[in-house]
CSV table of C-alpha atoms and ligand atoms in Angstrom, one decimal:
chain,number,residue,atom,x,y,z
A,679,UNK,CA,-8.5,-32.5,-2.5
A,680,UNK,CA,-11.9,-32.5,-4.0
A,681,UNK,CA,-11.7,-33.6,-7.7
A,682,UNK,CA,-13.5,-30.6,-9.1
A,683,UNK,CA,-10.7,-28.3,-8.0
A,684,UNK,CA,-7.8,-27.9,-10.4
A,685,UNK,CA,-5.4,-26.9,-7.6
A,686,UNK,CA,-5.4,-25.3,-4.1
A,687,UNK,CA,-4.1,-21.9,-3.1
A,688,UNK,CA,-3.3,-20.9,0.4
A,689,UNK,CA,-3.2,-17.1,1.1
A,690,UNK,CA,-1.1,-16.3,4.1
A,691,UNK,CA,-2.4,-13.0,5.5
A,692,UNK,CA,-6.0,-11.7,5.5
A,693,UNK,CA,-5.2,-8.0,5.2
A,694,UNK,CA,-6.8,-6.1,2.4
A,695,UNK,CA,-4.4,-7.4,-0.2
A,696,UNK,CA,-4.9,-11.1,0.7
A,697,UNK,CA,-8.7,-10.6,1.0
A,698,UNK,CA,-8.9,-8.9,-2.4
A,699,UNK,CA,-6.9,-11.7,-3.9
A,700,UNK,CA,-9.4,-14.2,-2.4
A,701,UNK,CA,-12.3,-12.2,-3.9
A,702,UNK,CA,-10.6,-12.2,-7.3
A,703,UNK,CA,-10.0,-15.9,-7.0
A,704,UNK,CA,-13.6,-16.5,-5.9
A,705,UNK,CA,-14.6,-16.0,-9.5
A,706,UNK,CA,-13.0,-19.3,-10.4
A,707,UNK,CA,-14.9,-22.2,-8.7
A,708,UNK,CA,-12.3,-24.7,-9.8
A,709,UNK,CA,-9.6,-23.1,-7.5
A,710,UNK,CA,-9.8,-24.0,-3.8
A,711,UNK,CA,-8.7,-21.1,-1.6
A,712,UNK,CA,-7.8,-21.0,2.1
A,713,UNK,CA,-7.0,-17.7,3.7
A,714,UNK,CA,-4.9,-18.0,6.9
A,715,UNK,CA,-4.9,-14.9,9.1
A,716,UNK,CA,-2.7,-14.5,12.2
A,717,UNK,CA,-5.1,-12.2,14.1
A,718,UNK,CA,-8.2,-13.4,16.0
A,719,UNK,CA,-10.4,-11.4,13.7
A,720,UNK,CA,-10.2,-9.9,10.2
A,721,UNK,CA,-9.8,-6.2,11.2
A,722,UNK,CA,-8.0,-3.4,9.5
A,723,UNK,CA,-6.7,-0.3,11.4
A,724,UNK,CA,-9.4,2.4,11.9
A,725,UNK,CA,-7.7,4.8,9.5
A,726,UNK,CA,-8.6,5.9,6.0
A,727,UNK,CA,-7.7,4.5,2.6
A,728,UNK,CA,-7.9,6.3,-0.7
A,729,UNK,CA,-8.5,4.7,-4.1
A,730,UNK,CA,-7.6,6.3,-7.4
A,731,UNK,CA,-9.5,5.6,-10.7
A,732,UNK,CA,-7.0,3.0,-11.8
A,733,UNK,CA,-7.8,0.9,-8.7
A,734,UNK,CA,-11.5,1.8,-8.7
A,735,UNK,CA,-11.9,0.2,-12.1
A,736,UNK,CA,-10.7,-3.1,-10.5
A,737,UNK,CA,-13.4,-2.7,-7.9
A,738,UNK,CA,-16.0,-2.3,-10.7
A,739,UNK,CA,-14.7,-5.4,-12.5
A,740,UNK,CA,-14.9,-7.4,-9.3
A,741,UNK,CA,-18.5,-6.3,-8.7
A,742,UNK,CA,-17.8,-4.4,-5.5
A,743,UNK,CA,-18.5,-0.9,-6.8
A,744,UNK,CA,-22.2,-0.7,-5.9
A,745,UNK,CA,-21.7,-1.7,-2.3
A,746,UNK,CA,-18.6,0.4,-1.9
A,747,UNK,CA,-20.6,3.4,-3.2
A,748,UNK,CA,-22.8,3.1,-0.1
A,749,UNK,CA,-19.9,3.8,2.2
A,750,UNK,CA,-18.1,6.5,0.2
A,751,UNK,CA,-18.8,9.4,-2.0
A,752,UNK,CA,-18.0,8.4,-5.6
A,753,UNK,CA,-17.7,11.2,-8.0
A,754,UNK,CA,-18.1,10.6,-11.7
A,755,UNK,CA,-14.7,9.8,-13.3
A,756,UNK,CA,-15.3,12.2,-16.1
A,757,UNK,CA,-15.7,15.2,-13.8
A,758,UNK,CA,-12.6,16.9,-12.6
A,759,UNK,CA,-12.4,17.0,-8.8
A,760,UNK,CA,-9.9,18.3,-6.3
A,761,UNK,CA,-8.0,15.2,-5.1
A,762,UNK,CA,-5.8,17.3,-2.8
A,763,UNK,CA,-4.9,20.9,-2.1
A,764,UNK,CA,-1.2,21.4,-1.4
A,765,UNK,CA,-0.5,24.0,1.2
A,766,UNK,CA,2.7,25.2,2.9
A,767,UNK,CA,1.7,25.0,6.5
A,768,UNK,CA,5.0,25.3,8.4
A,769,UNK,CA,4.6,29.1,8.9
A,770,UNK,CA,2.3,31.4,10.9
A,771,UNK,CA,0.1,32.1,7.9
A,772,UNK,CA,0.0,29.1,5.5
A,773,UNK,CA,-0.4,29.3,1.7
A,774,UNK,CA,-2.3,27.0,-0.6
A,775,UNK,CA,0.0,26.8,-3.6
A,776,UNK,CA,-1.7,24.3,-5.8
A,777,UNK,CA,-4.7,22.1,-6.4
A,778,UNK,CA,-4.3,18.5,-7.6
A,779,UNK,CA,-7.4,18.2,-9.8
A,780,UNK,CA,-8.0,14.8,-11.2
A,781,UNK,CA,-10.8,12.9,-12.9
A,782,UNK,CA,-13.2,12.0,-10.1
A,783,UNK,CA,-10.6,12.8,-7.4
A,784,UNK,CA,-9.5,10.2,-4.8
A,785,UNK,CA,-12.3,8.0,-3.3
A,786,UNK,CA,-11.8,7.7,0.4
A,787,UNK,CA,-13.0,5.0,2.8
A,788,UNK,CA,-12.8,4.2,6.5
A,789,UNK,CA,-10.8,0.9,6.3
A,790,UNK,CA,-13.0,-1.3,8.5
A,791,UNK,CA,-16.1,-0.4,6.3
A,792,UNK,CA,-14.1,-1.2,3.2
A,793,UNK,CA,-12.9,-4.5,4.6
A,794,UNK,CA,-16.5,-5.5,5.6
A,795,UNK,CA,-17.6,-5.1,2.0
A,796,UNK,CA,-14.7,-7.1,0.7
A,797,UNK,CA,-15.3,-10.0,3.1
A,798,UNK,CA,-18.9,-10.2,1.9
A,799,UNK,CA,-17.7,-11.1,-1.6
A,800,UNK,CA,-15.7,-14.2,-0.8
A,801,UNK,CA,-17.1,-17.3,-2.4
A,802,UNK,CA,-19.0,-19.4,0.2
A,803,UNK,CA,-18.1,-22.6,-1.6
A,804,UNK,CA,-14.5,-22.5,-2.9
A,805,UNK,CA,-13.1,-20.1,-0.3
A,806,UNK,CA,-12.5,-20.7,3.4
A,807,UNK,CA,-11.1,-18.4,6.0
A,808,UNK,CA,-9.2,-19.3,9.1
A,809,UNK,CA,-8.3,-16.8,11.9
A,810,UNK,CA,-5.7,-17.2,14.7
A,811,UNK,CA,-3.4,-19.0,12.2
A,812,UNK,CA,0.0,-17.4,12.3
A,813,UNK,CA,2.4,-19.0,9.8
A,814,UNK,CA,5.8,-19.6,11.3
A,815,UNK,CA,7.4,-21.3,8.3
A,816,UNK,CA,6.7,-23.3,5.1
A,817,UNK,CA,8.5,-26.0,3.3
A,818,UNK,CA,8.2,-26.3,-0.5
A,819,UNK,CA,9.6,-28.4,-3.3
A,820,UNK,CA,12.7,-26.4,-4.4
A,821,UNK,CA,11.9,-25.7,-8.0
A,822,UNK,CA,8.7,-26.3,-10.0
A,823,UNK,CA,5.3,-27.3,-8.8
A,824,UNK,CA,3.9,-30.8,-9.3
A,825,UNK,CA,0.7,-32.3,-8.0
A,826,UNK,CA,2.7,-34.8,-6.0
A,827,UNK,CA,4.7,-32.2,-4.0
A,828,UNK,CA,2.5,-29.9,-2.0
A,829,UNK,CA,3.7,-26.9,0.1
A,830,UNK,CA,3.6,-27.5,3.8
A,831,UNK,CA,2.5,-24.7,6.1
A,832,UNK,CA,3.4,-24.7,9.8
A,833,UNK,CA,1.5,-22.5,12.1
A,834,UNK,CA,2.3,-21.2,15.5
A,835,UNK,CA,-0.5,-23.2,17.2
A,836,UNK,CA,1.3,-26.4,16.1
A,837,UNK,CA,-1.0,-27.3,13.3
A,838,UNK,CA,-0.1,-27.7,9.6
A,839,UNK,CA,-1.8,-27.5,6.3
A,840,UNK,CA,-0.9,-28.1,2.7
A,841,UNK,CA,-1.5,-26.4,-0.6
A,842,UNK,CA,-0.3,-26.5,-4.2
A,843,UNK,CA,0.4,-22.8,-4.3
A,844,UNK,CA,1.3,-20.5,-1.4
A,845,UNK,CA,0.7,-16.7,-1.7
A,846,UNK,CA,2.5,-14.5,0.9
A,847,UNK,CA,0.1,-11.6,1.6
A,848,UNK,CA,1.4,-11.2,5.1
A,849,UNK,CA,2.5,-7.6,4.9
A,850,UNK,CA,5.7,-5.8,5.6
A,851,UNK,CA,7.1,-8.2,8.1
A,852,UNK,CA,6.3,-11.2,5.8
A,853,UNK,CA,7.3,-14.6,7.1
A,854,UNK,CA,6.8,-16.0,3.6
A,855,UNK,CA,9.2,-13.4,2.1
A,856,UNK,CA,11.8,-14.2,4.8
A,857,UNK,CA,11.6,-18.0,4.3
A,858,UNK,CA,11.7,-17.5,0.5
A,859,UNK,CA,14.8,-15.3,0.6
A,860,UNK,CA,16.6,-17.4,3.1
A,861,UNK,CA,16.3,-20.4,0.8
A,862,UNK,CA,17.4,-18.3,-2.2
A,863,UNK,CA,20.4,-16.9,-0.3
A,864,UNK,CA,21.4,-20.4,0.8
A,865,UNK,CA,21.2,-21.7,-2.8
A,866,UNK,CA,23.1,-18.7,-4.2
A,867,UNK,CA,25.8,-19.3,-1.6
A,868,UNK,CA,26.2,-22.9,-2.5
A,869,UNK,CA,26.4,-22.0,-6.2
A,870,UNK,CA,28.9,-19.2,-5.5
A,871,UNK,CA,26.6,-16.4,-6.7
A,872,UNK,CA,27.9,-13.9,-4.2
A,873,UNK,CA,26.0,-10.8,-5.2
A,874,UNK,CA,22.7,-12.6,-5.4
A,875,UNK,CA,23.3,-14.1,-1.9
A,876,UNK,CA,24.1,-10.7,-0.5
A,877,UNK,CA,21.0,-9.1,-2.1
A,878,UNK,CA,18.7,-11.9,-0.9
A,879,UNK,CA,20.0,-11.8,2.6
A,880,UNK,CA,19.7,-8.1,2.9
A,881,UNK,CA,16.1,-8.1,1.7
A,882,UNK,CA,14.8,-10.6,4.3
A,883,UNK,CA,13.9,-7.9,6.7
A,884,UNK,CA,12.2,-4.7,5.5
A,885,UNK,CA,14.3,-1.6,6.2
A,886,UNK,CA,13.3,1.6,8.0
A,887,UNK,CA,12.5,4.4,5.6
A,888,UNK,CA,13.4,7.1,8.2
A,889,UNK,CA,9.7,8.1,8.4
A,890,UNK,CA,7.6,8.1,11.6
A,891,UNK,CA,3.9,8.4,10.8
A,892,UNK,CA,1.3,9.4,13.4
A,893,UNK,CA,-2.1,8.0,12.4
A,894,UNK,CA,-5.6,8.4,13.7
A,895,UNK,CA,-9.1,9.4,12.7
A,896,UNK,CA,-11.8,11.4,14.4
A,897,UNK,CA,-15.4,12.5,13.9
A,898,UNK,CA,-15.8,15.5,11.6
A,899,UNK,CA,-18.0,17.0,14.3
A,900,UNK,CA,-14.9,17.4,16.5
A,901,UNK,CA,-13.2,19.5,13.9
A,902,UNK,CA,-16.2,21.7,13.1
A,903,UNK,CA,-16.5,22.4,16.8
A,904,UNK,CA,-12.8,23.2,17.1
A,905,UNK,CA,-12.7,25.4,14.0
A,906,UNK,CA,-16.1,25.9,12.3
A,907,UNK,CA,-15.7,25.8,8.5
A,908,UNK,CA,-12.3,24.2,8.6
A,909,UNK,CA,-11.3,23.5,5.0
A,910,UNK,CA,-10.6,19.8,5.7
A,911,UNK,CA,-14.3,19.3,6.4
A,912,UNK,CA,-14.8,19.3,2.7
A,913,UNK,CA,-11.3,19.3,1.0
A,914,UNK,CA,-8.5,16.8,1.2
A,915,UNK,CA,-5.3,18.5,2.2
A,916,UNK,CA,-1.6,17.9,2.1
A,917,UNK,CA,0.2,20.3,4.3
A,918,UNK,CA,3.9,20.4,3.5
A,919,UNK,CA,6.8,21.6,5.6
A,920,UNK,CA,10.5,20.9,6.1
A,921,UNK,CA,10.9,17.3,7.2
A,922,UNK,CA,7.3,17.3,8.5
A,923,UNK,CA,4.2,16.7,6.6
A,924,UNK,CA,0.5,16.2,7.2
A,925,UNK,CA,-2.2,14.5,5.0
A,926,UNK,CA,-5.8,14.9,6.1
A,927,UNK,CA,-9.0,14.2,4.3
A,928,UNK,CA,-12.7,13.6,5.0
A,929,UNK,CA,-13.9,10.0,4.6
A,930,UNK,CA,-16.9,7.7,5.3
A,931,UNK,CA,-19.1,10.1,3.4
A,932,UNK,CA,-17.7,13.1,5.2
A,933,UNK,CA,-18.5,11.8,8.7
A,934,UNK,CA,-14.8,11.2,9.8
A,935,UNK,CA,-11.5,12.8,9.2
A,936,UNK,CA,-8.4,10.7,8.4
A,937,UNK,CA,-5.2,12.1,9.9
A,938,UNK,CA,-1.6,11.0,9.0
A,939,UNK,CA,1.2,13.3,10.1
A,940,UNK,CA,4.8,12.4,9.3
A,941,UNK,CA,8.2,13.3,10.7
A,942,UNK,CA,10.9,12.4,8.2
A,943,UNK,CA,14.5,11.6,9.2
A,944,UNK,CA,16.1,11.1,5.8
A,945,UNK,CA,19.6,10.5,7.3
A,946,UNK,CA,18.2,7.4,9.0
A,947,UNK,CA,16.8,5.8,5.8
A,948,UNK,CA,17.8,2.1,5.5
A,949,UNK,CA,18.8,1.9,9.1
A,950,UNK,CA,17.4,-0.5,11.7
A,951,UNK,CA,14.5,0.8,13.8
A,952,UNK,CA,15.1,-0.7,17.3
A,953,UNK,CA,11.7,0.0,18.9
A,954,UNK,CA,8.3,-1.5,18.2
A,955,UNK,CA,7.3,-0.6,14.7
A,956,UNK,CA,3.8,0.4,15.8
A,957,UNK,CA,3.1,2.0,19.1
A,958,UNK,CA,0.5,4.2,20.8
A,959,UNK,CA,1.9,7.6,21.7
A,960,UNK,CA,0.7,10.8,23.3
A,961,UNK,CA,-0.1,13.8,21.3
A,962,UNK,CA,2.8,15.7,22.9
A,963,UNK,CA,5.3,13.7,20.9
A,964,UNK,CA,3.8,15.1,17.7
A,965,UNK,CA,3.1,18.7,18.9
A,966,UNK,CA,6.8,19.6,19.0
A,967,UNK,CA,7.3,18.5,15.4
A,968,UNK,CA,4.6,21.0,14.4
A,969,UNK,CA,5.8,23.9,16.5
A,970,UNK,CA,5.3,27.2,14.6
A,971,UNK,CA,2.8,25.8,12.1
A,972,UNK,CA,-0.3,27.7,11.1
A,973,UNK,CA,-3.5,27.7,13.4
A,974,UNK,CA,-5.6,25.5,11.1
A,975,UNK,CA,-3.0,22.7,11.5
A,976,UNK,CA,-3.0,23.2,15.3
A,977,UNK,CA,-6.7,22.8,15.3
A,978,UNK,CA,-6.3,19.5,13.5
A,979,UNK,CA,-3.7,18.4,16.0
A,980,UNK,CA,-5.9,19.2,18.9
A,981,UNK,CA,-8.6,16.9,17.5
A,982,UNK,CA,-6.5,13.8,17.7
A,983,UNK,CA,-7.7,11.6,20.5
A,984,UNK,CA,-5.0,8.9,20.6
A,985,UNK,CA,-2.2,8.4,18.1
A,986,UNK,CA,-0.6,5.4,16.7
A,987,UNK,CA,3.0,5.9,15.7
A,988,UNK,CA,4.2,3.8,12.7
A,989,UNK,CA,7.8,3.4,11.8
A,990,UNK,CA,7.3,3.1,8.1
A,991,UNK,CA,9.4,0.3,6.6
A,992,UNK,CA,10.1,-0.5,2.9
A,993,UNK,CA,11.0,-3.7,1.1
A,994,UNK,CA,14.2,-3.6,-0.9
A,995,UNK,CA,13.7,-4.1,-4.6
A,996,UNK,CA,13.4,-7.9,-5.0
A,997,UNK,CA,14.7,-9.8,-8.0
A,998,UNK,CA,11.6,-11.9,-8.2
A,999,UNK,CA,8.2,-12.1,-6.4
A,1000,UNK,CA,8.1,-15.8,-7.1
A,1001,UNK,CA,10.1,-18.9,-6.1
A,1002,UNK,CA,8.9,-22.4,-7.0
A,1003,UNK,CA,5.2,-22.7,-5.9
A,1004,UNK,CA,5.3,-19.6,-3.7
A,1005,UNK,CA,4.6,-16.0,-4.7
A,1006,UNK,CA,4.4,-12.7,-2.8
A,1007,UNK,CA,1.9,-9.9,-3.2
A,1008,UNK,CA,1.2,-6.5,-1.6
A,1009,UNK,CA,3.4,-5.1,1.1
A,1010,UNK,CA,5.2,-8.5,1.5
A,1011,UNK,CA,6.6,-7.9,-2.0
A,1012,UNK,CA,6.9,-4.2,-2.3
A,1013,UNK,CA,6.1,-2.4,1.0
A,1014,UNK,CA,6.6,1.3,0.2
A,1015,UNK,CA,6.2,4.8,1.5
A,1016,UNK,CA,2.6,6.0,1.5
A,1017,UNK,CA,3.0,9.3,-0.3
A,1018,UNK,CA,1.0,8.4,-3.3
A,1019,UNK,CA,-1.7,6.4,-1.4
A,1020,UNK,CA,-1.2,3.4,-3.7
A,1021,UNK,CA,0.3,0.6,-1.5
A,1022,UNK,CA,-3.1,-1.2,-1.2
A,1023,UNK,CA,-4.0,-0.3,-4.9
A,1024,UNK,CA,-0.8,-2.1,-5.9
A,1025,UNK,CA,-1.6,-5.1,-3.7
A,1026,UNK,CA,-5.0,-5.2,-5.4
A,1027,UNK,CA,-3.4,-5.1,-8.9
A,1028,UNK,CA,-1.1,-8.0,-7.8
A,1029,UNK,CA,-4.1,-10.0,-6.7
A,1030,UNK,CA,-6.2,-9.2,-9.7
A,1031,UNK,CA,-3.5,-10.1,-12.3
A,1032,UNK,CA,-2.5,-13.2,-10.4
A,1033,UNK,CA,-6.1,-14.4,-10.1
A,1034,UNK,CA,-6.7,-13.9,-13.8
A,1035,UNK,CA,-3.7,-15.9,-14.8
A,1036,UNK,CA,-4.4,-18.6,-12.3
A,1037,UNK,CA,-8.1,-18.8,-13.2
A,1038,UNK,CA,-7.4,-19.0,-17.0
A,1039,UNK,CA,-8.4,-22.3,-18.5
A,1040,UNK,CA,-4.9,-22.8,-19.7
A,1041,UNK,CA,-3.4,-22.8,-16.2
A,1042,UNK,CA,-3.4,-26.2,-14.6
A,1043,UNK,CA,-1.4,-27.6,-11.8
A,1044,UNK,CA,1.3,-28.7,-14.2
A,1045,UNK,CA,1.6,-25.2,-15.7
A,1046,UNK,CA,1.5,-23.2,-12.5
A,1047,UNK,CA,5.1,-22.1,-12.7
A,1048,UNK,CA,4.4,-20.4,-16.1
A,1049,UNK,CA,1.4,-18.5,-14.7
A,1050,UNK,CA,3.6,-17.4,-11.7
A,1051,UNK,CA,6.4,-16.3,-14.1
A,1052,UNK,CA,3.9,-14.2,-16.0
A,1053,UNK,CA,2.6,-12.6,-12.8
A,1054,UNK,CA,6.2,-11.7,-11.9
A,1055,UNK,CA,7.1,-10.3,-15.3
A,1056,UNK,CA,4.0,-8.1,-15.4
A,1057,UNK,CA,3.7,-6.9,-11.8
A,1058,UNK,CA,7.2,-6.5,-10.5
A,1059,UNK,CA,8.4,-3.6,-12.7
A,1060,UNK,CA,5.1,-1.8,-12.3
A,1061,UNK,CA,4.9,-2.0,-8.6
A,1062,UNK,CA,8.6,-1.2,-8.1
A,1063,UNK,CA,8.1,2.0,-10.1
A,1064,UNK,CA,5.3,2.9,-7.7
A,1065,UNK,CA,7.8,2.4,-4.9
A,1066,UNK,CA,10.2,4.9,-6.5
A,1067,UNK,CA,7.5,7.5,-7.2
A,1068,UNK,CA,6.1,7.3,-3.7
A,1069,UNK,CA,9.6,8.0,-2.4
A,1070,UNK,CA,10.0,10.9,-4.7
A,1071,UNK,CA,6.7,12.4,-3.4
A,1072,UNK,CA,8.0,12.0,0.1
A,1073,UNK,CA,11.0,14.1,-0.8
A,1074,UNK,CA,8.8,16.8,-2.3
A,1075,UNK,CA,6.2,16.9,0.5
A,1076,UNK,CA,9.0,17.2,3.1
A,1077,UNK,CA,10.6,20.0,1.1
A,1078,UNK,CA,13.8,18.0,0.6
A,1079,UNK,CA,14.4,18.8,-3.0
A,1080,UNK,CA,17.2,21.3,-3.9
A,1081,UNK,CA,15.8,24.8,-3.6
A,1082,UNK,CA,12.8,23.8,-1.4
A,1083,UNK,CA,14.3,24.5,2.0
A,1084,UNK,CA,13.6,28.3,1.8
A,1085,UNK,CA,16.3,28.7,4.4
A,1086,UNK,CA,18.1,31.8,3.0
A,1087,UNK,CA,16.4,35.2,2.5
A,1088,UNK,CA,16.9,34.9,-1.3
A,1089,UNK,CA,15.3,31.5,-1.4
A,1090,UNK,CA,12.4,32.8,0.7
A,1091,UNK,CA,11.7,35.8,-1.7
A,1092,UNK,CA,8.1,35.6,-3.0
A,1093,UNK,CA,8.9,35.1,-6.7
A,1094,UNK,CA,11.5,32.4,-6.0
A,1095,UNK,CA,9.2,30.7,-3.5
A,1096,UNK,CA,6.2,30.7,-5.9
A,1097,UNK,CA,8.3,29.2,-8.7
A,1098,UNK,CA,9.7,26.5,-6.5
A,1099,UNK,CA,6.3,25.5,-5.1
A,1100,UNK,CA,4.9,25.5,-8.6
A,1101,UNK,CA,7.7,23.1,-9.6
A,1102,UNK,CA,6.9,20.9,-6.6
A,1103,UNK,CA,3.3,20.7,-7.8
A,1104,UNK,CA,4.3,19.9,-11.4
A,1105,UNK,CA,6.6,17.2,-10.3
A,1106,UNK,CA,4.2,15.6,-7.8
A,1107,UNK,CA,1.4,15.8,-10.5
A,1108,UNK,CA,3.6,14.1,-13.1
A,1109,UNK,CA,4.7,11.4,-10.6
A,1110,UNK,CA,1.1,10.7,-9.8
A,1111,UNK,CA,-0.8,10.9,-13.0
A,1112,UNK,CA,-0.5,7.2,-13.8
A,1113,UNK,CA,-3.1,6.7,-11.0
A,1114,UNK,CA,-5.8,8.4,-13.1
A,1115,UNK,CA,-4.6,8.4,-16.7
A,1116,UNK,CA,-3.9,4.6,-17.0
A,1117,UNK,CA,-5.8,1.4,-16.3
A,1118,UNK,CA,-4.7,-2.1,-15.6
A,1119,UNK,CA,-6.4,-3.4,-18.7
A,1120,UNK,CA,-3.3,-3.3,-20.9
A,1121,UNK,CA,-1.2,-5.2,-18.4
A,1122,UNK,CA,-4.0,-7.8,-18.0
A,1123,UNK,CA,-4.2,-8.2,-21.7
A,1124,UNK,CA,-0.4,-8.7,-21.9
A,1125,UNK,CA,-0.5,-11.3,-19.2
A,1126,UNK,CA,-3.3,-13.2,-20.9
A,1127,UNK,CA,-1.6,-13.1,-24.3
A,1128,UNK,CA,1.7,-14.4,-22.8
A,1129,UNK,CA,-0.3,-17.2,-21.2
A,1130,UNK,CA,-2.1,-18.1,-24.4
A,1131,UNK,CA,1.1,-18.1,-26.4
A,1132,UNK,CA,2.9,-20.3,-23.9
B,1348,FAD,C1,-0.3,6.0,6.7
B,1348,FAD,C2,-0.6,5.1,5.6
B,1348,FAD,C3,-1.5,5.5,4.7
B,1348,FAD,C4,-1.8,4.7,3.6
B,1348,FAD,N1,-2.7,5.1,2.7
B,1348,FAD,C5,-3.0,4.4,1.6
B,1348,FAD,C6,-4.0,4.8,0.6
B,1348,FAD,O1,-4.6,5.8,0.8
B,1348,FAD,N2,-4.2,4.0,-0.4
B,1348,FAD,C7,-3.5,2.9,-0.7
B,1348,FAD,O2,-3.7,2.2,-1.7
B,1348,FAD,N3,-2.6,2.4,0.2
B,1348,FAD,C8,-2.3,3.2,1.3
B,1348,FAD,N4,-1.4,2.7,2.3
B,1348,FAD,C9,-0.7,1.4,2.0
B,1348,FAD,C10,-1.6,0.2,2.5
B,1348,FAD,O3,-2.1,0.4,3.8
B,1348,FAD,C11,-0.8,-1.0,2.4
B,1348,FAD,O4,0.0,-1.1,1.2
B,1348,FAD,C12,-1.7,-2.2,2.4
B,1348,FAD,O5,-2.4,-2.3,3.7
B,1348,FAD,C13,-1.0,-3.5,2.2
B,1348,FAD,O6,-1.9,-4.6,2.3
B,1348,FAD,P1,-1.4,-6.1,2.5
B,1348,FAD,O7,-2.6,-6.9,2.6
B,1348,FAD,O8,-0.3,-6.4,1.6
B,1348,FAD,O9,-0.7,-6.0,4.0
B,1348,FAD,P2,-1.3,-5.8,5.4
B,1348,FAD,O10,-2.5,-4.8,5.2
B,1348,FAD,O11,-0.2,-5.4,6.3
B,1348,FAD,O12,-1.9,-7.2,5.8
B,1348,FAD,C14,-1.1,-8.3,6.1
B,1348,FAD,C15,-2.0,-9.3,6.9
B,1348,FAD,O13,-1.2,-10.4,7.1
B,1348,FAD,C16,-1.4,-10.8,8.5
B,1348,FAD,N5,-0.2,-11.6,8.9
B,1348,FAD,C17,1.0,-11.0,9.1
B,1348,FAD,N6,1.9,-12.0,9.4
B,1348,FAD,C18,1.2,-13.2,9.3
B,1348,FAD,C19,1.6,-14.6,9.5
B,1348,FAD,N7,2.8,-14.9,9.8
B,1348,FAD,N8,0.6,-15.5,9.3
B,1348,FAD,C20,-0.7,-15.2,9.0
B,1348,FAD,N9,-1.1,-13.9,8.8
B,1348,FAD,C21,-0.1,-12.9,9.0
B,1348,FAD,C22,-1.6,-9.5,9.3
B,1348,FAD,O14,-2.2,-9.8,10.5
B,1348,FAD,C23,-2.4,-8.7,8.3
B,1348,FAD,O15,-3.8,-9.0,8.4
B,1348,FAD,C24,-1.1,3.5,3.4
B,1348,FAD,C25,-0.2,3.1,4.3
B,1348,FAD,C26,0.1,3.9,5.4
B,1348,FAD,C27,1.1,3.4,6.4
């Protein structure tokens, strides 16, 4: 390795989490970065992504804000804005029962546009990207990192590469997580740590959440033709209903509508999904789930061209995101339900904190393990809390809290209904407010202090 690099990092997976980590590391010219992506091109799905103020501040710190502002509407953070209207839509005449008003609202992007900006901010000198490089396994020294013991990466095309530190940013089906946990399980078994072995083995594969999500996006023009003045042309909406839910919002400066409808089978949570996790389906499959919903929801359904059905999987809570010279970030570490719109935001936080501890002058190849330990201590509890809160929002938005079924005449009485829906709003708001009332600065400072006191 070139002498002016203090160590080399391989990022397995060039999704938005891996790329944002590469941008964060691009600020440190003494770290050599290689991004290995399985696909032929860096290309995100054509759906939307929303960022909350907590995440947006990271974009500002990385110098991405000005260019991102060209492809999204950024409202000033000190001005309250409707992030979402919550509306009960599973009835002939729907009712909007609350507005989630937050500082600056949620900033929405078309994912391919977002990814294009991120790619433009990779260092042209210290960072290289490689496509069509699907990792199939790695071999690493078992405990700490030393300069004489690199990590070996083995790719599907028969080639290999080495690095001092491997970051698994390879998403929900992570090969890096699987290899890491297999090794941990084997070690635990030989040491007789039965519970640890069981936990590690069970976490190798992500488990089905019981949620099927139907995703697409379409031009706003199609909706205004179908139902002129439709509220989703200007307002982000969450339509709630029993076991069925719909999130829709304008994005790309209002030119497109993002559409994500879910059908939730709670009784199937943590079971195995035996079909392909992502599949193109016809609109008919979705229409039956929304039978009896209000006309403005039907109008949205009629605008969907083709739909991609995602069986949403989650990662069981891991004991650590780090093992020897290998660490996990993003969905590989904490794939979660999407009902707070924070999975990518949490991946960015992982990458931002990790890059800051790796780039710190105190971190050298000989102290990499300490930097990784700090990353894990700071990021694991925070991201796992986001996993829990996202699940809680899923229960709320699918009306699966006690009292929210409205299945008896008493439950359906106006007063009771209003009270229950108000409670739904309050609970969702309280679950969510960390996204706009907190910043990552405190965690970053804590990480740096831990590093400097090491
Ligand atoms: C319906 C829905 C809506 C969402 N909305 C939001 C939102 O509004 N805001 C938000 O913050 N989050 C949202 N999320 C969550 C967000 O999409 C994910 O958390 C985020 O994409 C995770 O990024 P990642 O880079 O960790 O993984 P991914 O985006 O999955 O990227 C993984 C990358 O690794 C590559 N890869 C996989 N295996 C290998 C291998 N073996 N070798 C090399 N490369 C490999 C893949 O090709 C891919 O490019 C949503 C999720 C869903 C399902």
